[in-house]
Amino acid sequence: MRILIAITGASGAIYAQRLLDNLDPSVHELSLVMSNYAHTVIGEELPGGLRVPPGVTTYGLKSM
């Protein structure tokens, strides 16, 4: 299954982290894109930053 995870600037970065922690990139084709505000919220809500598992393809906002 192909899954695109899009993170916006809304509060709740921990939910995005839990989703990434529970999806297996070896089973699913995972892609991640984040808005500019998402980076700000993640910096505030996740002291260690967002942990993106190996195998998840990340895209810049302008590539979508």
Short mmCIF file of C-alpha atoms in Angstrom, two decimals:
data_model
loop_
_atom_site.label_atom_id
_atom_site.label_comp_id
_atom_site.label_asym_id
_atom_site.label_seq_id
_atom_site.Cartn_x
_atom_site.Cartn_y
_atom_site.Cartn_z
CA MET A 1 0.00 0.00 0.00
CA ARG A 2 1.22 3.51 -0.82
CA ILE A 3 0.73 6.00 2.00
CA LEU A 4 1.41 9.74 1.90
CA ILE A 5 1.68 11.43 5.28
CA ALA A 6 1.17 15.20 5.08
CA ILE A 7 1.90 17.21 8.22
CA THR A 8 0.53 20.73 8.56
CA GLY A 9 1.11 23.39 11.17
CA ALA A 10 -1.75 22.21 13.37
CA SER A 11 -0.92 21.12 16.88
CA GLY A 12 -0.55 17.37 17.42
CA ALA A 13 2.92 16.49 16.13
CA ILE A 14 3.00 13.57 18.58
CA TYR A 15 0.26 11.90 16.53
CA ALA A 16 2.34 12.15 13.37
CA GLN A 17 5.27 10.65 15.28
CA ARG A 18 3.16 7.78 16.58
CA LEU A 19 1.88 7.10 13.06
CA LEU A 20 5.45 6.99 11.71
CA ASP A 21 6.46 4.71 14.60
CA ASN A 22 3.65 2.26 13.84
CA LEU A 23 3.82 2.04 10.03
CA ASP A 24 6.42 -0.33 8.61
CA PRO A 25 8.30 1.08 5.58
CA SER A 26 9.24 -2.46 4.54
CA VAL A 27 5.53 -3.33 4.20
CA HIS A 28 4.16 -0.02 2.89
CA GLU A 29 5.56 2.59 0.51
CA LEU A 30 5.64 5.62 2.83
CA SER A 31 6.10 9.23 1.74
CA LEU A 32 6.25 12.31 3.94
CA VAL A 33 5.70 16.00 3.17
CA MET A 34 5.55 18.81 5.73
CA SER A 35 4.41 22.42 5.50
CA ASN A 36 6.67 25.23 6.66
CA TYR A 37 4.52 25.64 9.77
CA ALA A 38 4.83 21.92 10.52
CA HIS A 39 8.55 22.39 11.10
CA THR A 40 7.79 25.14 13.62
CA VAL A 41 5.20 23.08 15.49
CA ILE A 42 7.43 20.00 15.54
CA GLY A 43 10.23 22.11 17.02
CA GLU A 44 7.89 23.22 19.82
CA GLU A 45 6.13 19.92 20.50
CA LEU A 46 8.85 17.32 19.91
CA PRO A 47 12.07 18.36 21.68
CA GLY A 48 14.13 15.78 19.79
CA GLY A 49 12.49 16.56 16.46
CA LEU A 50 10.53 14.20 14.25
CA ARG A 51 12.08 10.73 13.99
CA VAL A 52 11.61 9.57 10.41
CA PRO A 53 12.31 5.84 10.03
CA PRO A 54 14.69 4.64 7.34
CA GLY A 55 12.83 3.81 4.16
CA VAL A 56 10.39 6.73 4.33
CA THR A 57 10.70 9.00 1.29
CA THR A 58 10.59 12.67 2.23
CA TYR A 59 9.64 15.43 -0.17
CA GLY A 60 10.15 19.16 0.02
CA LEU A 61 7.04 21.28 0.08
CA LYS A 62 7.71 22.68 -3.40
CA SER A 63 8.08 19.24 -5.00
CA MET A 64 4.42 18.34 -4.57
#
